Short mmCIF file of C-alpha atoms in Angstrom, two decimals:
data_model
loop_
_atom_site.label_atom_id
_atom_site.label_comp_id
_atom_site.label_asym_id
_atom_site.label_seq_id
_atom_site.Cartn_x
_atom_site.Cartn_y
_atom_site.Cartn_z
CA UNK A 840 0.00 0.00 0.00
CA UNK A 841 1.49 3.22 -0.40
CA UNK A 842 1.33 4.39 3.62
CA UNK A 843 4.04 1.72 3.54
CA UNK A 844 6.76 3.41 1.20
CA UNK A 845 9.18 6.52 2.58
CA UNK A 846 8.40 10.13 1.34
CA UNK A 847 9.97 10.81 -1.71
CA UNK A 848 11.30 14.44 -2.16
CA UNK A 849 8.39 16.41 -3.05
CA UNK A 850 9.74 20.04 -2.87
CA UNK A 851 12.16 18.20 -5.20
CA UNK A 852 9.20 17.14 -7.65
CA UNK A 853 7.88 20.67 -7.18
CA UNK A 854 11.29 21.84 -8.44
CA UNK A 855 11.10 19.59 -11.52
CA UNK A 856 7.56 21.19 -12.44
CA UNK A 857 8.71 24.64 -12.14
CA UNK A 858 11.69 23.91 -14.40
CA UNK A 859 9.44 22.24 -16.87
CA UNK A 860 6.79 24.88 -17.15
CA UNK A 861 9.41 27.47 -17.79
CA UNK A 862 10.82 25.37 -20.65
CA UNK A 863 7.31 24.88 -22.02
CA UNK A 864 6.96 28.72 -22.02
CA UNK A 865 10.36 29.66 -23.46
CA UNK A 866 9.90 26.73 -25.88
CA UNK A 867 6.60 28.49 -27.54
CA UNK A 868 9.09 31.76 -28.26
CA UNK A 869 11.94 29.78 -29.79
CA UNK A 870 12.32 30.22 -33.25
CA UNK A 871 12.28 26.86 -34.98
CA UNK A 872 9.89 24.63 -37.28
CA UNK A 873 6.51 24.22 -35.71
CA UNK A 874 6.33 20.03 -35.54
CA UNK A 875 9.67 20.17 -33.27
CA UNK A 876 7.67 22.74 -31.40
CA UNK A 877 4.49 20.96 -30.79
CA UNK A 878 6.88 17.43 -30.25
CA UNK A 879 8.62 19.39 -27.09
CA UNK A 880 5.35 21.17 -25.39
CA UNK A 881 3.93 17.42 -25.72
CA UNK A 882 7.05 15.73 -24.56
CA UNK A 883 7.45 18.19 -21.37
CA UNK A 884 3.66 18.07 -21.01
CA UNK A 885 3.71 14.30 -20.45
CA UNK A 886 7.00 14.56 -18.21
CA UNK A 887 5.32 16.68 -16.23
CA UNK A 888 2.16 14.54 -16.07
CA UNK A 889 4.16 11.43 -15.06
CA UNK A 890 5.59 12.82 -12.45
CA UNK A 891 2.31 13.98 -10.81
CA UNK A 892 1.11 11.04 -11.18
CA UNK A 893 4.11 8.94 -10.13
CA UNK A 894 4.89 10.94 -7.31
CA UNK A 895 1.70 12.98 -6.07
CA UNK A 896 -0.39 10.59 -6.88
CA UNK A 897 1.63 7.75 -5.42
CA UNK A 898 1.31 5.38 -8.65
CA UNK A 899 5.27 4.55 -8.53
CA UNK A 900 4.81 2.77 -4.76
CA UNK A 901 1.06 1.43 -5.67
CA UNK A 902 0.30 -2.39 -6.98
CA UNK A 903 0.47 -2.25 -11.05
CA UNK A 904 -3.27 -2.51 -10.99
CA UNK A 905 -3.75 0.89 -10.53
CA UNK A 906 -1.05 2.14 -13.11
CA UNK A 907 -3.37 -0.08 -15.83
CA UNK A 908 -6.12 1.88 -14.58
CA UNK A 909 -4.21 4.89 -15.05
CA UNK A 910 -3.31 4.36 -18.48
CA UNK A 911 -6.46 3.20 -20.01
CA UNK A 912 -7.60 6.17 -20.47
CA UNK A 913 -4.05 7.64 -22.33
CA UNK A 914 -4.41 4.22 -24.61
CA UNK A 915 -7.75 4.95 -25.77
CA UNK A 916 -7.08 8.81 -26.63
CA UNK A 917 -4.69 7.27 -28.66
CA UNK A 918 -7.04 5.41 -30.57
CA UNK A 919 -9.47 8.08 -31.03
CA UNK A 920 -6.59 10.39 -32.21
CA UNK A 921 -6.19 7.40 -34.65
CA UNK A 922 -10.03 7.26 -35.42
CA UNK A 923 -9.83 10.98 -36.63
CA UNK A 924 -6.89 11.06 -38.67
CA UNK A 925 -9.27 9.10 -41.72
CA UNK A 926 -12.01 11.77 -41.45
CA UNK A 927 -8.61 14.85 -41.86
CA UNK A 928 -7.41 13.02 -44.69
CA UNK A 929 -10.77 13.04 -46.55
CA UNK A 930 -11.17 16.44 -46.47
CA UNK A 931 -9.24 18.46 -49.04
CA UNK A 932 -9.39 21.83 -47.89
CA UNK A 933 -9.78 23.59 -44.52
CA UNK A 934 -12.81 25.43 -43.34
CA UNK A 935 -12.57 29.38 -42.77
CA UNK A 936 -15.48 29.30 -40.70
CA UNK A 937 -14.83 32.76 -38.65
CA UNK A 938 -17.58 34.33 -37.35
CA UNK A 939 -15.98 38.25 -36.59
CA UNK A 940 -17.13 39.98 -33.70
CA UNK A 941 -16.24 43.90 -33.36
CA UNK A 942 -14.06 44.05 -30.07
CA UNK A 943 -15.66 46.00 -27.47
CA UNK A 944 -15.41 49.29 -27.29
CA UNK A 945 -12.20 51.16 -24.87
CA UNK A 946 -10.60 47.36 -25.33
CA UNK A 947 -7.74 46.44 -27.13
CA UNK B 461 -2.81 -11.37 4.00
CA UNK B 462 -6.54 -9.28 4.17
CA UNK B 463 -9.61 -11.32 4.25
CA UNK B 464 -10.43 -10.60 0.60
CA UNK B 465 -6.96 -12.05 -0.61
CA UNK B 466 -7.79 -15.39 1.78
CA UNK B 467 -11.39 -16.07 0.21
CA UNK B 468 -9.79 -15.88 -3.56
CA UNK B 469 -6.42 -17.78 -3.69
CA UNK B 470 -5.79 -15.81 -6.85
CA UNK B 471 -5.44 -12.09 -5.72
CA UNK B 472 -2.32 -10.77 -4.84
CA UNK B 473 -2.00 -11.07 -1.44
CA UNK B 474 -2.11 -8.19 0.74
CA UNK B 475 -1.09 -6.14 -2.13
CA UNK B 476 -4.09 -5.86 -3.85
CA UNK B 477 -6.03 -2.94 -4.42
CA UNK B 478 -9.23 -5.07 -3.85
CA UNK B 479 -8.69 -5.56 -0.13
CA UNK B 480 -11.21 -3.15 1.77
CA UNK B 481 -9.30 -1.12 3.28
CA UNK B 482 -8.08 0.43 -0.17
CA UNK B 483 -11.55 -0.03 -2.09
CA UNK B 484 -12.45 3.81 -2.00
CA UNK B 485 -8.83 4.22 -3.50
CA UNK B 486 -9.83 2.15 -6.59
CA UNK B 487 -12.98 2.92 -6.57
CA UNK B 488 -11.82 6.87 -7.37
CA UNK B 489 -8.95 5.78 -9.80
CA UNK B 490 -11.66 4.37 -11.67
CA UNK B 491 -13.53 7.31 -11.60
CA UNK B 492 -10.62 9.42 -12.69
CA UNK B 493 -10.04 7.58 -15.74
CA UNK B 494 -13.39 8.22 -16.74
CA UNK B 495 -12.85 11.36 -16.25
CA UNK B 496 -9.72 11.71 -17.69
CA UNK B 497 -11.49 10.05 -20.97
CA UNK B 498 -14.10 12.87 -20.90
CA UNK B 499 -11.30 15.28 -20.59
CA UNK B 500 -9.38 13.13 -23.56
CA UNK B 501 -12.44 13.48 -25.94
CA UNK B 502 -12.89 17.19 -24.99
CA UNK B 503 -9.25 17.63 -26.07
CA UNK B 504 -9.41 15.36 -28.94
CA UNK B 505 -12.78 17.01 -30.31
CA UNK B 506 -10.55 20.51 -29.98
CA UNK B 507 -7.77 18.77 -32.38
CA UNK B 508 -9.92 17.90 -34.49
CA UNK B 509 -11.78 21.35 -35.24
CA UNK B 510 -8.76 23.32 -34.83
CA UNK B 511 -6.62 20.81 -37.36
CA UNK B 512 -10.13 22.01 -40.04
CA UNK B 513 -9.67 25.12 -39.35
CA UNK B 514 -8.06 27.82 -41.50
CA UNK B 515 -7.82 30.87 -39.71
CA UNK B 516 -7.52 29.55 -35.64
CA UNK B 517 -5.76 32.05 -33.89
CA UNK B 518 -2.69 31.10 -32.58
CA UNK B 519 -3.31 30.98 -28.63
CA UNK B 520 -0.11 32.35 -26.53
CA UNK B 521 -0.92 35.66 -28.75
CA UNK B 522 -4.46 36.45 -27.26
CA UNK B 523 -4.38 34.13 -24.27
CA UNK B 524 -2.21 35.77 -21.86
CA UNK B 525 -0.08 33.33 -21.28
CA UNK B 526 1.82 35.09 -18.00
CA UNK B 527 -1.20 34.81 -16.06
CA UNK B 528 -2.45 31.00 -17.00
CA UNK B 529 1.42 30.19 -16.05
CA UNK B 530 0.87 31.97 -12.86
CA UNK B 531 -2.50 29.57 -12.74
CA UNK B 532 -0.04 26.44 -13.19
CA UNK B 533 2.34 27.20 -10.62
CA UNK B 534 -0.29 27.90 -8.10
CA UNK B 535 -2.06 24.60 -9.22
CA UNK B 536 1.55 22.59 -8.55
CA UNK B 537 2.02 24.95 -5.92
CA UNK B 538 -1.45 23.25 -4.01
CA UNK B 539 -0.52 19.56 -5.12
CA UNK B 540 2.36 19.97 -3.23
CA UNK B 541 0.85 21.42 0.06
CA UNK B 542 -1.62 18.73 -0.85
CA UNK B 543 0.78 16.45 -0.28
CA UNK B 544 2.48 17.94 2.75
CA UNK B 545 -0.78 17.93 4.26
CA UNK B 546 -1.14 13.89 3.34
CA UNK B 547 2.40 13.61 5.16
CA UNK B 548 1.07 15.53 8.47
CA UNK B 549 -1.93 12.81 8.75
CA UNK B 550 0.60 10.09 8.21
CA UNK B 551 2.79 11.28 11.39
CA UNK B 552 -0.32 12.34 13.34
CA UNK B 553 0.34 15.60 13.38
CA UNK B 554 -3.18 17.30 13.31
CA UNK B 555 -1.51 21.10 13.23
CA UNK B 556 0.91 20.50 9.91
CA UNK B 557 -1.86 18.67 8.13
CA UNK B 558 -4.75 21.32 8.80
CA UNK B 559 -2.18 24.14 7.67
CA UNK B 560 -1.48 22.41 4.65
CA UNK B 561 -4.91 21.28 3.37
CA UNK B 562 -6.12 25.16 4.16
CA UNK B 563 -3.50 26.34 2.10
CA UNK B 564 -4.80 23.69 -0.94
CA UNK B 565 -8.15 25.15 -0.42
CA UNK B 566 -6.64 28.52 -1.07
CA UNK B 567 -4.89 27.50 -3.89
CA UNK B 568 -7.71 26.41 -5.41
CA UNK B 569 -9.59 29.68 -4.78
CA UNK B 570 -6.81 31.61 -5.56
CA UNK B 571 -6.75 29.62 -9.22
CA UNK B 572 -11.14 30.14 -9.49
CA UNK B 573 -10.10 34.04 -9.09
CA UNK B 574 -7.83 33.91 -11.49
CA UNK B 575 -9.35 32.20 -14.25
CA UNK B 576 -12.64 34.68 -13.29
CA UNK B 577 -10.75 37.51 -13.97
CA UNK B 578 -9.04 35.81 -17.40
CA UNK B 579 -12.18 35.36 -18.70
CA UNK B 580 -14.23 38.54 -17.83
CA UNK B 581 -10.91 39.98 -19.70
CA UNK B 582 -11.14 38.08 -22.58
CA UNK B 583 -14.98 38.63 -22.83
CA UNK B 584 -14.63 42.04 -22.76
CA UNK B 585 -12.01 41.65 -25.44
CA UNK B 586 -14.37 40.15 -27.74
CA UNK B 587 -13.65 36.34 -27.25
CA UNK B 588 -17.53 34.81 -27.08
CA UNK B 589 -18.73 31.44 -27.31
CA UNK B 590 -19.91 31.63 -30.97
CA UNK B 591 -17.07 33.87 -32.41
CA UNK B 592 -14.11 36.28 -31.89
CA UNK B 593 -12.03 39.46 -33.27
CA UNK B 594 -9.43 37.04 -34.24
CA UNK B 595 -10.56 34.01 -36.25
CA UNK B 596 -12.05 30.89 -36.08
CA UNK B 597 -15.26 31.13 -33.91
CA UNK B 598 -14.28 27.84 -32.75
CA UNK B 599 -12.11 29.25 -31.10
CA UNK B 600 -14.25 30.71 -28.15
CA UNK B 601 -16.70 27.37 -27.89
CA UNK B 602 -13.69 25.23 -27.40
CA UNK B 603 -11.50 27.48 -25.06
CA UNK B 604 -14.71 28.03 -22.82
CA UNK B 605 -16.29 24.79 -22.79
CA UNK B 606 -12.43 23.10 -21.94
CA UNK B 607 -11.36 25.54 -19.21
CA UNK B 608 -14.81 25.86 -17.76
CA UNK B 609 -15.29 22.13 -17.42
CA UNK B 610 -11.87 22.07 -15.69
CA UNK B 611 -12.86 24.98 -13.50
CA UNK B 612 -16.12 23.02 -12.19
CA UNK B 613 -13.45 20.21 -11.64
CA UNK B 614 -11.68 22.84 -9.47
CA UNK B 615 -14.81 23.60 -7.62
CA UNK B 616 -15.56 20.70 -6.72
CA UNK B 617 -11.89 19.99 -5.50
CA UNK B 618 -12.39 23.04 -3.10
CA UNK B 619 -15.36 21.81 -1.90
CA UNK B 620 -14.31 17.91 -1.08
CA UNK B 621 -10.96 19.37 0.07
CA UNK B 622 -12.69 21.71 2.33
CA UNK B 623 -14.68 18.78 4.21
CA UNK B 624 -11.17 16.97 4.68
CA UNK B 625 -10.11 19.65 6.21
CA UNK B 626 -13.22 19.78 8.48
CA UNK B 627 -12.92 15.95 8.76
CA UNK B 628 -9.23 16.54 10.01
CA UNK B 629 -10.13 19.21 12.31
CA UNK B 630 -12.54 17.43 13.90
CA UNK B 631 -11.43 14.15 14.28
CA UNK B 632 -12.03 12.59 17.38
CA UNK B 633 -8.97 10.08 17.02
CA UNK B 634 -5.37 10.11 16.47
CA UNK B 635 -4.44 10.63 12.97
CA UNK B 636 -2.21 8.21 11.60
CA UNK B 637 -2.51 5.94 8.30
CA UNK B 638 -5.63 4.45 9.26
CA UNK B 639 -9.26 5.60 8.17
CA UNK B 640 -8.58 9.36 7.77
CA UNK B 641 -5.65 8.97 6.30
CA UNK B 642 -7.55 6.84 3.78
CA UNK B 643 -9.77 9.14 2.96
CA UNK B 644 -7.43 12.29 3.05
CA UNK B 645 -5.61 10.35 0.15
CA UNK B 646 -8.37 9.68 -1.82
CA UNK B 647 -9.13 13.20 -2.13
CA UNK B 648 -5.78 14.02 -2.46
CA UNK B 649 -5.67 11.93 -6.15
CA UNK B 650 -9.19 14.24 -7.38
CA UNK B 651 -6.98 17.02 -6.44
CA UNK B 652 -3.57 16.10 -8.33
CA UNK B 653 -5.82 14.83 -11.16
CA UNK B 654 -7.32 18.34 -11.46
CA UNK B 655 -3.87 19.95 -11.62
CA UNK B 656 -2.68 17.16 -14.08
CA UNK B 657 -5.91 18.00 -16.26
CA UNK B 658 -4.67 21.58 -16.17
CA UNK B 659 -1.04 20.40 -17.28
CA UNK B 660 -2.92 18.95 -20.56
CA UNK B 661 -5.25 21.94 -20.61
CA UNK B 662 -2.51 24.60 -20.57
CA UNK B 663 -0.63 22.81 -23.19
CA UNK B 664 -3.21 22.18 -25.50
CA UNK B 665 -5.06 25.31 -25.45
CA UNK B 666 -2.69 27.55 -24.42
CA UNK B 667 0.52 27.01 -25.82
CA UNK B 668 0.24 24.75 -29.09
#
């Protein structure tokens, strides 16, 4: 059970996050191609997620049961990410489907 | 070995989550992964719309990214203390873990504030459910319907964490890793999943 385990380091964890955030953030203003761009925010996002989860959430010192539990839900977002990628491919063109609204007045 | 483990030879002794002392703890990771597929689909549905889109505006330019980061390091900020507070009911002490869960609470206030004030600013800036100054009226539908679900999430966080707190306050009996400490922890993984939501949520809508 996870009473049973010894505290990890969790200002330590916190540490991690903060460092990760800030990359995500100065990742978005660095200039270079847009897939390496999205790869990285996903990449840190999903560090950043494990380690909630491993560490806040205890999954690292729990029985694997609940880490299958845990992932079920990331396995099957990959499938519907896979579902959708037929229905982008049949369409040809993209939809400008903008509906303009007039800002309001004294703002931006 | 528990009493569930000795009437099916099969389980995992001891060590499974089926034994009933760690029930409610399965019983919510099962929640959160339906939640976290509602959350999936949500975010999935967004892909999709955005990828059809031709004009989406690109996010981290009429977002305000400063202040959501602010939102994220206030929402770590409170899984930690979270956690802290977890720690104090574990070593029975009743003064550490009521200082910690308060502070959670306020976190998650202090993030409800903020994300109030985000959106009465980008309402007034002309970002609406059903179209915006800037593109794809998409746009709005998705960024409101996402960060408002997630802010009911937070809600309701505040709320459960704010009858732990109660519950710890009140507690008649040591603290320790018994019954409390049970259900301190169970709360405690609705709370990191909220601020692991927002770790998704932040990257998805605000920074890609």
């Amino acid at each position: 059970m996870a009473e049973g385990h010894a505290s990890p380091n969790y200002w330590l964890i916190w540490l991690y996050l903060f460092i990760l955030t800030a990359t995500e953030i100065a990742v978005i203003f660095t200039p270079i191609v847009r897939l390496l761009v999205v790869i990285a925010l996903v990449s840190l996002a999903l560090a950043k997620v494990t380690l909630v989860a491993a560490y806040f959430m205890h999954l690292r010192f729990e029985v694997r049961t609940l880490s299958l539990i845990a992932l079920t839900p990331l396995f099957l977002g990959a499938v519907l990410i896979f579902i959708l990628i037929p229905d982008h491919s049949a369409v040809p063109h993209k939809t400008a489907d903008s509906v303009k609204v007039a800002p309001a007045a004294g703002h931006r | 070995m528990s009493q569930v483990a000795t009437m099916h030879p099969g389980t995992e002794p001891a060590e499974s989550p089926l034994t009933p002392e760690s029930s409610g703890k399965l019983g919510m990771w099962i929640f959160l992964a339906g939640d976290a597929m509602g959350f999936g689909t949500l975010l999935c549905g967004y892909g999709a719309v955005r990828y059809g889109s031709a004009d989406w505006p690109n996010p981290y330019q009429h977002l305000g990214i400063n202040l959501t980061a602010f939102m994220t390091f206030l929402l770590i900020c409170s899984s930690v203390t979270m956690v802290k507070g977890l720690e104090g009911v574990k070593n029975g002490k009743r003064g550490t873990a009521q200082i910690y869960l308060l502070l959670t609470v306020i976190g998650g206030v202090g993030f409800l504030g903020l994300q109030a004030f985000e959106w009465t600013k980008l309402i007034n800036e002309g970002l609406k459910v059903f179209g915006n100054p800037w593109g794809a009226s998409l746009f709005g539908s998705t960024f409101f319907i996402i960060t408002g679900f997630h802010g009911m999430h937070v809600t309701g966080g505040v709320i459960y964490l704010s009858v732990m707190l109660a519950l710890v306050s009140k507690s008649t009996t040591a603290l320790g890793t018994g019954w409390t400490y049970n259900v301190v922890e169970i709360s405690g993984l609705y709370w990191h999943f909220v601020d692991l939501v927002w770790i998704m949520v932040f990257t998805f809508i605000y920074l890609l």
